[in-house]
PDB file of C-alpha atoms in Angstrom:
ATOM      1  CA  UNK K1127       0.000   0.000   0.000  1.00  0.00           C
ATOM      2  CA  UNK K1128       3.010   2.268   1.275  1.00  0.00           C
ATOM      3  CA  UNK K1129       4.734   2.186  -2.005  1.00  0.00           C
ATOM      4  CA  UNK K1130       1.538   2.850  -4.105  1.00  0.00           C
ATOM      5  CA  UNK K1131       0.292   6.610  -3.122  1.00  0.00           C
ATOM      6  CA  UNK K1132      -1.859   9.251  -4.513  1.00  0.00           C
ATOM      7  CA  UNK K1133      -0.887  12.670  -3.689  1.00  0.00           C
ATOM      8  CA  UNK K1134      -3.886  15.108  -4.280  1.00  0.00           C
ATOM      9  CA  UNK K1135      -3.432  19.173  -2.575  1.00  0.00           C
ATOM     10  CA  UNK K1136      -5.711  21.642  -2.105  1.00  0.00           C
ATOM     11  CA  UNK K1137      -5.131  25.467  -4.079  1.00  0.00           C
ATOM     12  CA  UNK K1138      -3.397  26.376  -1.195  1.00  0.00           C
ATOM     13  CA  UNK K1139       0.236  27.442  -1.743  1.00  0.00           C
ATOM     14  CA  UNK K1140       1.463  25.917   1.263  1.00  0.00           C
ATOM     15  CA  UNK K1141      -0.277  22.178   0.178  1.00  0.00           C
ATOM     16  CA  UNK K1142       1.278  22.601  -3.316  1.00  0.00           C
ATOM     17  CA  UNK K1143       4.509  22.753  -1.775  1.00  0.00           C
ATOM     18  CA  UNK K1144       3.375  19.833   0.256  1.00  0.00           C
ATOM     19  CA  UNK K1145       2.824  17.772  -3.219  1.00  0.00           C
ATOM     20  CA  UNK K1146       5.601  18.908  -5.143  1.00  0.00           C
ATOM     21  CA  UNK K1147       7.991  17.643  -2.007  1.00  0.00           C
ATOM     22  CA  UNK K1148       5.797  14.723  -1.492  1.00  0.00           C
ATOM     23  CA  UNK K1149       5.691  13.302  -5.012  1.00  0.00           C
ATOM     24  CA  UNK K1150       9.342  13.923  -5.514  1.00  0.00           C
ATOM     25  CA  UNK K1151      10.603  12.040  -2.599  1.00  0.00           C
ATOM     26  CA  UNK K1152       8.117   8.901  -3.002  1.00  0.00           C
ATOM     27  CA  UNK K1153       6.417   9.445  -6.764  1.00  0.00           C
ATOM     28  CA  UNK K1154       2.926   9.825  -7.880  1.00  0.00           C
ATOM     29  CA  UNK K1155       0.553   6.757  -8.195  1.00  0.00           C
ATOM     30  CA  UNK K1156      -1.987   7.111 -10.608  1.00  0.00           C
ATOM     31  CA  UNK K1157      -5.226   7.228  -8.715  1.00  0.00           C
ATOM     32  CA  UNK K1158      -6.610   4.086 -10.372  1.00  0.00           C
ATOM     33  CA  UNK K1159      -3.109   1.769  -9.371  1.00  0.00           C
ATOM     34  CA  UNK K1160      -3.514   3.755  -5.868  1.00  0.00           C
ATOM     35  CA  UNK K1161      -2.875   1.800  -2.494  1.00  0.00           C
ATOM     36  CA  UNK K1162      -4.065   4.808  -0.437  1.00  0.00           C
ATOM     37  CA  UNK K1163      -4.449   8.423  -0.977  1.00  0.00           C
ATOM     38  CA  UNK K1164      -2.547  11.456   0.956  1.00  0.00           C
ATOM     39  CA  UNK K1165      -4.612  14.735   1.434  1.00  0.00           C
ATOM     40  CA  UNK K1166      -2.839  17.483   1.635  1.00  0.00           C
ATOM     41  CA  UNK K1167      -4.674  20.843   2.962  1.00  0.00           C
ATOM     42  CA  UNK K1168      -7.508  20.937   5.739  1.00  0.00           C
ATOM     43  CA  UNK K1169     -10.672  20.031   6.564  1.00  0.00           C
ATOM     44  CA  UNK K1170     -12.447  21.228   3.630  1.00  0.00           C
ATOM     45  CA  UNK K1171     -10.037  19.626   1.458  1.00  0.00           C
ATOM     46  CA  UNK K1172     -10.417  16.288   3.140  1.00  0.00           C
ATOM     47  CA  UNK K1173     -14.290  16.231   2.494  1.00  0.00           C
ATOM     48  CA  UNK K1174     -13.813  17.354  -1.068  1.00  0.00           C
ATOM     49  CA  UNK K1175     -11.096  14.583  -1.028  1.00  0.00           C
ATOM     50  CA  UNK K1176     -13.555  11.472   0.515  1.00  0.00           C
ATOM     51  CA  UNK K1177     -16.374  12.866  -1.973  1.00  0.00           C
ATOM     52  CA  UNK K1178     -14.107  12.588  -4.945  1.00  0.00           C
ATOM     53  CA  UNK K1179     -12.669   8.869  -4.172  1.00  0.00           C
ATOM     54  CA  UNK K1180     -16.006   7.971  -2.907  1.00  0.00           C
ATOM     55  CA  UNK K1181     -16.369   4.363  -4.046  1.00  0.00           C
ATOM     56  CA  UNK K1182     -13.053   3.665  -5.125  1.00  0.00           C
ATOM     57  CA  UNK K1183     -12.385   1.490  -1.192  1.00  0.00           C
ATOM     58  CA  UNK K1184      -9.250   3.612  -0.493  1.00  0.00           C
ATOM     59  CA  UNK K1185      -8.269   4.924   2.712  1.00  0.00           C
ATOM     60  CA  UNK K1186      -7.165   8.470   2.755  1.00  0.00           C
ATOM     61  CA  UNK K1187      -4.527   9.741   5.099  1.00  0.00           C
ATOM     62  CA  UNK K1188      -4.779  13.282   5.600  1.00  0.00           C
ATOM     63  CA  UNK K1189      -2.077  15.649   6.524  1.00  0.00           C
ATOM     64  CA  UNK K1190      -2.698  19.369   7.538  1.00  0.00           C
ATOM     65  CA  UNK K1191      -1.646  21.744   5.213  1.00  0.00           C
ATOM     66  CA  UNK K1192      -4.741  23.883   6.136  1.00  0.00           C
ATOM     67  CA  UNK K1193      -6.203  25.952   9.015  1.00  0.00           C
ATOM     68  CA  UNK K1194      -8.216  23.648  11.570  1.00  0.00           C
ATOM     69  CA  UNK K1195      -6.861  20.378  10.183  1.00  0.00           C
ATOM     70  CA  UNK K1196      -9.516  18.160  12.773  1.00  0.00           C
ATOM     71  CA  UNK K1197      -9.888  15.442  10.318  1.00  0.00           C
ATOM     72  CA  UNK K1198      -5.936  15.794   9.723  1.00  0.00           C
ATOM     73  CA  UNK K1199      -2.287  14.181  10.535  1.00  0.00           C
ATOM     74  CA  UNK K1200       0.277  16.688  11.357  1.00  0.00           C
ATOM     75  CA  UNK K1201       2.235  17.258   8.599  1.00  0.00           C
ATOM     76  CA  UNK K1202       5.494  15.801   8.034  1.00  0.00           C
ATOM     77  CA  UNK K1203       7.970  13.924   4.943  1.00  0.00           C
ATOM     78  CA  UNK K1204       9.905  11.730   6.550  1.00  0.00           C
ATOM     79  CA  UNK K1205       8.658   8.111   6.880  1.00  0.00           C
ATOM     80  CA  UNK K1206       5.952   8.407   5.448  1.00  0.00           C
ATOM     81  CA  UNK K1207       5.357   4.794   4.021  1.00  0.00           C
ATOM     82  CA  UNK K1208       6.308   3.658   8.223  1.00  0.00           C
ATOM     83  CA  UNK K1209       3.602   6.089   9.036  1.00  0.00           C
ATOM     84  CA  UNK K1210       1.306   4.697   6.781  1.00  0.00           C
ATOM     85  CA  UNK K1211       1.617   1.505   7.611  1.00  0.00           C
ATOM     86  CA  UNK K1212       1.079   2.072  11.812  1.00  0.00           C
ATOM     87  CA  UNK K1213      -2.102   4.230  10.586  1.00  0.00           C
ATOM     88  CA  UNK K1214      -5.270   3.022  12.765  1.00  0.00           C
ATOM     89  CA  UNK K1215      -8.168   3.335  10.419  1.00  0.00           C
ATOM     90  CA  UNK K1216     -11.512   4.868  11.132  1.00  0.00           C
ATOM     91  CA  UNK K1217     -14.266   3.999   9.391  1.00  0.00           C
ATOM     92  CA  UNK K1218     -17.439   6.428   8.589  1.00  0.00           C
ATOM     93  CA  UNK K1219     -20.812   6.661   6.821  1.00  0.00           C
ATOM     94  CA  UNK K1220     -22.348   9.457   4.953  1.00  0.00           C
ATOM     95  CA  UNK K1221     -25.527  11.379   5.641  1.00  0.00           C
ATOM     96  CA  UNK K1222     -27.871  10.798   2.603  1.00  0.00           C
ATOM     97  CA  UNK K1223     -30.198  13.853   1.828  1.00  0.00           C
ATOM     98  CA  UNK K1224     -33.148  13.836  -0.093  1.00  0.00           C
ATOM     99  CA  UNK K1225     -34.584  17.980  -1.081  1.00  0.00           C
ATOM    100  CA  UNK K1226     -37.322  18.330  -2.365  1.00  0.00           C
ATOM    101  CA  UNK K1227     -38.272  22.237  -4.006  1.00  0.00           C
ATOM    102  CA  UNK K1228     -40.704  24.250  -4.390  1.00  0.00           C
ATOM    103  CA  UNK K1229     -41.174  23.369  -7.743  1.00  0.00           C
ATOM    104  CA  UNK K1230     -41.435  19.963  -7.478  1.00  0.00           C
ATOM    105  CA  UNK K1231     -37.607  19.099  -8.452  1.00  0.00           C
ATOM    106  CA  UNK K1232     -35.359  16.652  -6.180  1.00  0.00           C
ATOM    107  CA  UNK K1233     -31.996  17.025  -5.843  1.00  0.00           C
ATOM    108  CA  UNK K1234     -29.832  14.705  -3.561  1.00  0.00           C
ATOM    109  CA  UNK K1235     -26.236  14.563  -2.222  1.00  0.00           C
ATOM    110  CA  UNK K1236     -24.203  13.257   0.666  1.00  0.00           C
ATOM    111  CA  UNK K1237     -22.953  15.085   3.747  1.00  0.00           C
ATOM    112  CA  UNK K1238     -20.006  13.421   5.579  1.00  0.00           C
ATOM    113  CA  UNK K1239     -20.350  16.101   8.242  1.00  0.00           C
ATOM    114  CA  UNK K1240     -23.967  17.489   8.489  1.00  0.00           C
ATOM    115  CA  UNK K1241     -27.174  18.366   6.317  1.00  0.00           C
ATOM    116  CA  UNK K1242     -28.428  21.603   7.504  1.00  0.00           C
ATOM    117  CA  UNK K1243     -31.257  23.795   6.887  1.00  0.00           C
ATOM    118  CA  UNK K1244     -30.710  27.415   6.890  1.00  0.00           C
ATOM    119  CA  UNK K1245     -33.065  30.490   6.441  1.00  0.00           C
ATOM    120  CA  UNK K1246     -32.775  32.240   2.966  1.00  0.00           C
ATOM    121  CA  UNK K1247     -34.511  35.875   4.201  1.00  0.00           C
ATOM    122  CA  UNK K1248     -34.578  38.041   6.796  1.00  0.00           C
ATOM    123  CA  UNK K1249     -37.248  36.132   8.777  1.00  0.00           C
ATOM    124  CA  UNK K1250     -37.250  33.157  10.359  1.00  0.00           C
ATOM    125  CA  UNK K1251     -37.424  29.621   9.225  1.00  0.00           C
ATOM    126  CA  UNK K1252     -40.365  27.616  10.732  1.00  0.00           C
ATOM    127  CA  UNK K1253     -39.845  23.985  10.491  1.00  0.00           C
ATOM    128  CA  UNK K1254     -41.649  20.682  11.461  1.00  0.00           C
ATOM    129  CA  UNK K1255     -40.058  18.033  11.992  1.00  0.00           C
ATOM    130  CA  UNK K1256     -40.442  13.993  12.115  1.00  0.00           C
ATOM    131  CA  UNK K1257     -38.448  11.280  13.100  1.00  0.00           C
ATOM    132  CA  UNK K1258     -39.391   7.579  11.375  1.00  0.00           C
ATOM    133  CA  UNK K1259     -42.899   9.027  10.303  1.00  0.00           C
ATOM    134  CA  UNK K1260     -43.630  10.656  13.601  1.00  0.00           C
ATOM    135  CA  UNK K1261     -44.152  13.911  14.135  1.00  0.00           C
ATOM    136  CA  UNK K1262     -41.991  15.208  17.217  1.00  0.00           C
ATOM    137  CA  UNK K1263     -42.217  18.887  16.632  1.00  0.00           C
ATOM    138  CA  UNK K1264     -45.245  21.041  15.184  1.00  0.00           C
ATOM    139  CA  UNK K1265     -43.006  24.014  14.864  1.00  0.00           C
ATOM    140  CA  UNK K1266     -39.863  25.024  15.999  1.00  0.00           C
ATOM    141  CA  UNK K1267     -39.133  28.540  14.659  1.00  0.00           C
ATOM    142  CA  UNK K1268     -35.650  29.287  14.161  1.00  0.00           C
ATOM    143  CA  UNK K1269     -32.348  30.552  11.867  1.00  0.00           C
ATOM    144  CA  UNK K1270     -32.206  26.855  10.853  1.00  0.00           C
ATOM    145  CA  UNK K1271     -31.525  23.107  12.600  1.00  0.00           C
ATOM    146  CA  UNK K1272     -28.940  20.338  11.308  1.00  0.00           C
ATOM    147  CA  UNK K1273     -28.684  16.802  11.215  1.00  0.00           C
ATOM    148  CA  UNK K1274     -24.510  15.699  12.408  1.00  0.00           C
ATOM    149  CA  UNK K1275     -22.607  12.665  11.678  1.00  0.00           C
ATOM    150  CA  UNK K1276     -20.011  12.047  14.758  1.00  0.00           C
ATOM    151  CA  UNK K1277     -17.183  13.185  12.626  1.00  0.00           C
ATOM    152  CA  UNK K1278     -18.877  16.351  12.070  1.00  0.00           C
ATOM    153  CA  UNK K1279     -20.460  16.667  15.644  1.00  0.00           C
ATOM    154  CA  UNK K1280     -17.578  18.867  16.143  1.00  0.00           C
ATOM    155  CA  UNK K1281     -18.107  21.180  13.130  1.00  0.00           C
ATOM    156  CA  UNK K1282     -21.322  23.234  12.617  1.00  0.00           C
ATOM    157  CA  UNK K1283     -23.103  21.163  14.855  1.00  0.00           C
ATOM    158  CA  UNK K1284     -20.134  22.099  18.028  1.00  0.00           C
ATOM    159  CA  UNK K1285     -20.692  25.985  17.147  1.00  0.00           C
ATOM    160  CA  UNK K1286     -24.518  26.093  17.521  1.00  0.00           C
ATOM    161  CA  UNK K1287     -24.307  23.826  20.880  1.00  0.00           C
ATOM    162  CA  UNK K1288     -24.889  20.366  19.403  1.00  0.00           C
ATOM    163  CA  UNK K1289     -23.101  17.723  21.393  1.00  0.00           C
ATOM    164  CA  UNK K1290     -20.032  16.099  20.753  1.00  0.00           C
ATOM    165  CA  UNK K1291     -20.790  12.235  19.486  1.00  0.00           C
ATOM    166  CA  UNK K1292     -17.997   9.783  20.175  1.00  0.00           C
ATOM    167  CA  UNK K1293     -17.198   8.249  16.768  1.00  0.00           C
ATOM    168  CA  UNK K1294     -18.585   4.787  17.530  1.00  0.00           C
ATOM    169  CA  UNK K1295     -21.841   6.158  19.498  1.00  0.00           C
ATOM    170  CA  UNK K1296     -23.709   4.919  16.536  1.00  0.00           C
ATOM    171  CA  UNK K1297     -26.232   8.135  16.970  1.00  0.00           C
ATOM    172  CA  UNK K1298     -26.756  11.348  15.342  1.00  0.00           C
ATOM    173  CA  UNK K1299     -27.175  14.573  16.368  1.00  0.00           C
ATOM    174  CA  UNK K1300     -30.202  17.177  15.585  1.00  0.00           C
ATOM    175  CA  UNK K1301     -29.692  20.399  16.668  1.00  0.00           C
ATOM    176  CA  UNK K1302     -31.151  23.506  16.217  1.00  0.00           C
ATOM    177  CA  UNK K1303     -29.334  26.942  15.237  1.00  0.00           C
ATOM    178  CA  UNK K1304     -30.404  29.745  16.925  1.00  0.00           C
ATOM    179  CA  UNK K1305     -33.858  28.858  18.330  1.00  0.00           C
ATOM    180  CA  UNK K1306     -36.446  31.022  18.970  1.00  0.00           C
ATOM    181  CA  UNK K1307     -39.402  29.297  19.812  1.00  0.00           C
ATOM    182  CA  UNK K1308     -39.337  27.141  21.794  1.00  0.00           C
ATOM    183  CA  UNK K1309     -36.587  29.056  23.139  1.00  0.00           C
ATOM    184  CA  UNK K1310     -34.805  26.737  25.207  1.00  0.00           C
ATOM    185  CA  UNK K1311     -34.711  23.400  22.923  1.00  0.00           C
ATOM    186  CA  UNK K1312     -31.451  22.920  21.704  1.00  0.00           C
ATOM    187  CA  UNK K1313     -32.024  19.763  20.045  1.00  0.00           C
ATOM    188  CA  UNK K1314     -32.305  15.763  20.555  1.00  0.00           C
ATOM    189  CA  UNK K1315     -29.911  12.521  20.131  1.00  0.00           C
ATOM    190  CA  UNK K1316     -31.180  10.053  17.506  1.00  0.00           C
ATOM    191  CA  UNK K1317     -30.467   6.271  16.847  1.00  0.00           C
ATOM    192  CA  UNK K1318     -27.951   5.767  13.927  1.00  0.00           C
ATOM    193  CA  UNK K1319     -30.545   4.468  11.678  1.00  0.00           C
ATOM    194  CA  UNK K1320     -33.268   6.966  12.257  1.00  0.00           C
ATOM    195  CA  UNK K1321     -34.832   8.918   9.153  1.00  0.00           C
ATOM    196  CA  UNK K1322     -35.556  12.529   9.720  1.00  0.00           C
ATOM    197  CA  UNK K1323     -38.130  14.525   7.454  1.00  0.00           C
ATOM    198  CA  UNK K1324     -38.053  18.400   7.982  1.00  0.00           C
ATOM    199  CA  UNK K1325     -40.599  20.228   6.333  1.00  0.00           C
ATOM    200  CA  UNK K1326     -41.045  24.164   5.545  1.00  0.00           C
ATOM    201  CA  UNK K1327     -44.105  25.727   6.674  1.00  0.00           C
ATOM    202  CA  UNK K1328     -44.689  29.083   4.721  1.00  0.00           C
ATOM    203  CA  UNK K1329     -42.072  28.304   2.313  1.00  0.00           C
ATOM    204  CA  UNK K1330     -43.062  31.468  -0.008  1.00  0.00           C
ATOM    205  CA  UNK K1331     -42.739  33.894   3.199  1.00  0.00           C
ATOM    206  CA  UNK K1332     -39.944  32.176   5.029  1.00  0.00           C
ATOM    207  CA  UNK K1333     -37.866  30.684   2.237  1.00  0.00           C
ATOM    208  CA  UNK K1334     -35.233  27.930   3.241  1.00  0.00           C
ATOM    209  CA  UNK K1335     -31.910  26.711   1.965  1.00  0.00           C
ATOM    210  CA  UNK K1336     -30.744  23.334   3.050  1.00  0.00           C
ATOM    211  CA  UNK K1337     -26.690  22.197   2.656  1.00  0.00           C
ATOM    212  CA  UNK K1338     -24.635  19.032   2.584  1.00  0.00           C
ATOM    213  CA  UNK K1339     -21.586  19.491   3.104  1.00  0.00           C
ATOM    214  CA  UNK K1340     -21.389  23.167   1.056  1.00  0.00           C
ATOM    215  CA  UNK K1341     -24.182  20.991  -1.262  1.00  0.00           C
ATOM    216  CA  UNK K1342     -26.661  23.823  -1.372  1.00  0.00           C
ATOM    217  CA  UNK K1343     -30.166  23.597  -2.884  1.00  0.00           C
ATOM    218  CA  UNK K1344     -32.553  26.624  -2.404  1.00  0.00           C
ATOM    219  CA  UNK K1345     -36.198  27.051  -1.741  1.00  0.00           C
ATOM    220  CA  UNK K1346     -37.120  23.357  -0.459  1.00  0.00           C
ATOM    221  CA  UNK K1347     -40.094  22.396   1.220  1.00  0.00           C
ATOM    222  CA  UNK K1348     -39.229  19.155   2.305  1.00  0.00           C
ATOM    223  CA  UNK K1349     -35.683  17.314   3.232  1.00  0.00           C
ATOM    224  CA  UNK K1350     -35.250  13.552   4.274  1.00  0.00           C
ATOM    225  CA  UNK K1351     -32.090  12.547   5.862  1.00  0.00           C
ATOM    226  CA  UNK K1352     -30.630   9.124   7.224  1.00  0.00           C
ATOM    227  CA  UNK K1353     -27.448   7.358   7.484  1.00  0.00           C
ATOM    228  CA  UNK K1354     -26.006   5.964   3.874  1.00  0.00           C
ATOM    229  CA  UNK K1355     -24.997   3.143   5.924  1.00  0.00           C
ATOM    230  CA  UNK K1356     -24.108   1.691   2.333  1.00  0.00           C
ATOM    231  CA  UNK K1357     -21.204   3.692   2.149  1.00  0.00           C
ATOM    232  CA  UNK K1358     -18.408   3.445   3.792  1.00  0.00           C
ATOM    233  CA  UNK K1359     -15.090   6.001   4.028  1.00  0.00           C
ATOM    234  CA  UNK K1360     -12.160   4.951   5.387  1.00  0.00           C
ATOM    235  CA  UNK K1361      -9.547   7.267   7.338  1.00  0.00           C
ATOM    236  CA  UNK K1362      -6.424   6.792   8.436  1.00  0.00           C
ATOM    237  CA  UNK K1363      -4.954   8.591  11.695  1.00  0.00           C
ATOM    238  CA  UNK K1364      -1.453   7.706  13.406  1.00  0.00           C
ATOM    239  CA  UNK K1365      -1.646   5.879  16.207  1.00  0.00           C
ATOM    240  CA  UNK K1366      -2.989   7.934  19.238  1.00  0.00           C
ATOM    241  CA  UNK K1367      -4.802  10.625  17.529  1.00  0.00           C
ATOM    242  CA  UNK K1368      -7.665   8.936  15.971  1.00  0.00           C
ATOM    243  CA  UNK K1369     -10.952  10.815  15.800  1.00  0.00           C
ATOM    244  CA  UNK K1370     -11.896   8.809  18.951  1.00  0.00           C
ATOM    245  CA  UNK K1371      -9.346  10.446  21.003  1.00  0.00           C
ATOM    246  CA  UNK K1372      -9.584  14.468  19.570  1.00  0.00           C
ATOM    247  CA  UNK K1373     -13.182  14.008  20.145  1.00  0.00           C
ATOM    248  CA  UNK K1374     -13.283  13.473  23.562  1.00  0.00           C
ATOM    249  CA  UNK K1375      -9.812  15.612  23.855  1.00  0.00           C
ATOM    250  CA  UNK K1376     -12.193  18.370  22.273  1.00  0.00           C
ATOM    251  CA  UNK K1377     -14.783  17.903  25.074  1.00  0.00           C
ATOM    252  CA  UNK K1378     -11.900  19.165  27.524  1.00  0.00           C
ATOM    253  CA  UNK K1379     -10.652  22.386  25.665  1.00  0.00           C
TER     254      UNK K1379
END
């Protein structure tokens, strides 16, 4: 695996450097010969980077050429292949989303960190939500609510105070950004395997964006999400710094 990698970088100047170093020290795999694939950049970069070899069965080491770098190895060019091969993998499913518009189209796309609904205007959103075909809230009215994987518990989810999930909880988060009414509801734990359908009310008055994973589709009146349990990505983090330890490191900051 070691002596078969795929560089990829982000635009970044400082993960271009990364890859030209990189792929002159060890060489450049083709992706479709690949053993594993090295990300080089940060968080962003690593989602665009598990989106794009999405299917292919490759693990992707990621080092942190980037800003926040959570889903990231620190960054270094010696050893690699040793490093690669004492890499303790992670593995992780998708969120699937399912939008449905105002006028009638569907669009769908997976989130690796979180689907979220957002409000498009300058009111607020007012959303109803069920969880497997029951209704659990009439209304909550709000600047939005998301739906977070465990890897991405600590992303949007962390900053509108969702919960951090240990990796292996096998349970999602929904959380609610910026609540209004009722005030004080900040959101609920669901099982893994639980299917979540938010609908719009007003739509036409309180328009509504909804996002996976910078995925956007506008005006929707309806969006179903649930584990892609079908798909599997596989990370690789050296040993001692999985995503099981930074996210309960995280919990201590």
């Amino acid at each position: 695996m070691t002596s078969n990698m795929h560089f990829t970088a982000s635009h970044a100047e400082p993960a271009q450097a990364a890859q030209a170093a990189l792929t002159a020290r060890y060489g450049q795999t083709p992706l479709e010969r690949a053993g594993v694939v090295v990300a080089l950049g940060g968080d962003g970069f690593m989602l665009q980077t598990l989106h794009a070899t999405q299917g292919r069965g490759l693990p992707v080491y990621g080092m942190n050429r980037g800003t926040v770098g959570f889903l990231m190895n620190i960054y270094g060019a010696d050893d690699l292949p040793a490093r690669l091969d004492a890499a303790e993998l992670t593995v992780i499913n998708p969120l699937r989303m399912r939008a449905t518009c105002a006028d009638g189209t569907c669009h769908e796309a997976l989130a690796i960190n979180e689907v979220s609904l957002l409000r498009e205007g300058p009111q607020a959103a007012k959303l109803r939500i069920h969880v497997d075909g029951r209704l659990r809230m009439e209304e909550l009215v709000c600047d939005g609510a998301l739906v977070a994987t465990p890897a991405g518990s600590t992303a949007y989810n962390y900053s509108a105070h969702g919960p951090i999930l240990p990796i292996n909880s096998e349970v999602l988060a929904l959380t609610a950004i910026a609540p209004f009414r009722p005030r004080r509801w900040r959101g609920a734990l669901l099982p893994k395997g639980a299917e979540v359908l938010v609908e719009v009310l007003n739509p036409e008055r309180r328009p509504v964006m909804a996002d996976a994973d910078s995925r956007s589709v506008r005006h929707v009146t309806r969006v179903h999400i649930r584990s892609a349990d079908d798909i599997r990505h596989r990370l690789l983090f050296d040993p001692g710094h999985g995503l099981d330890e930074r996210l309960l490191r995280e919990q201590f900051v």
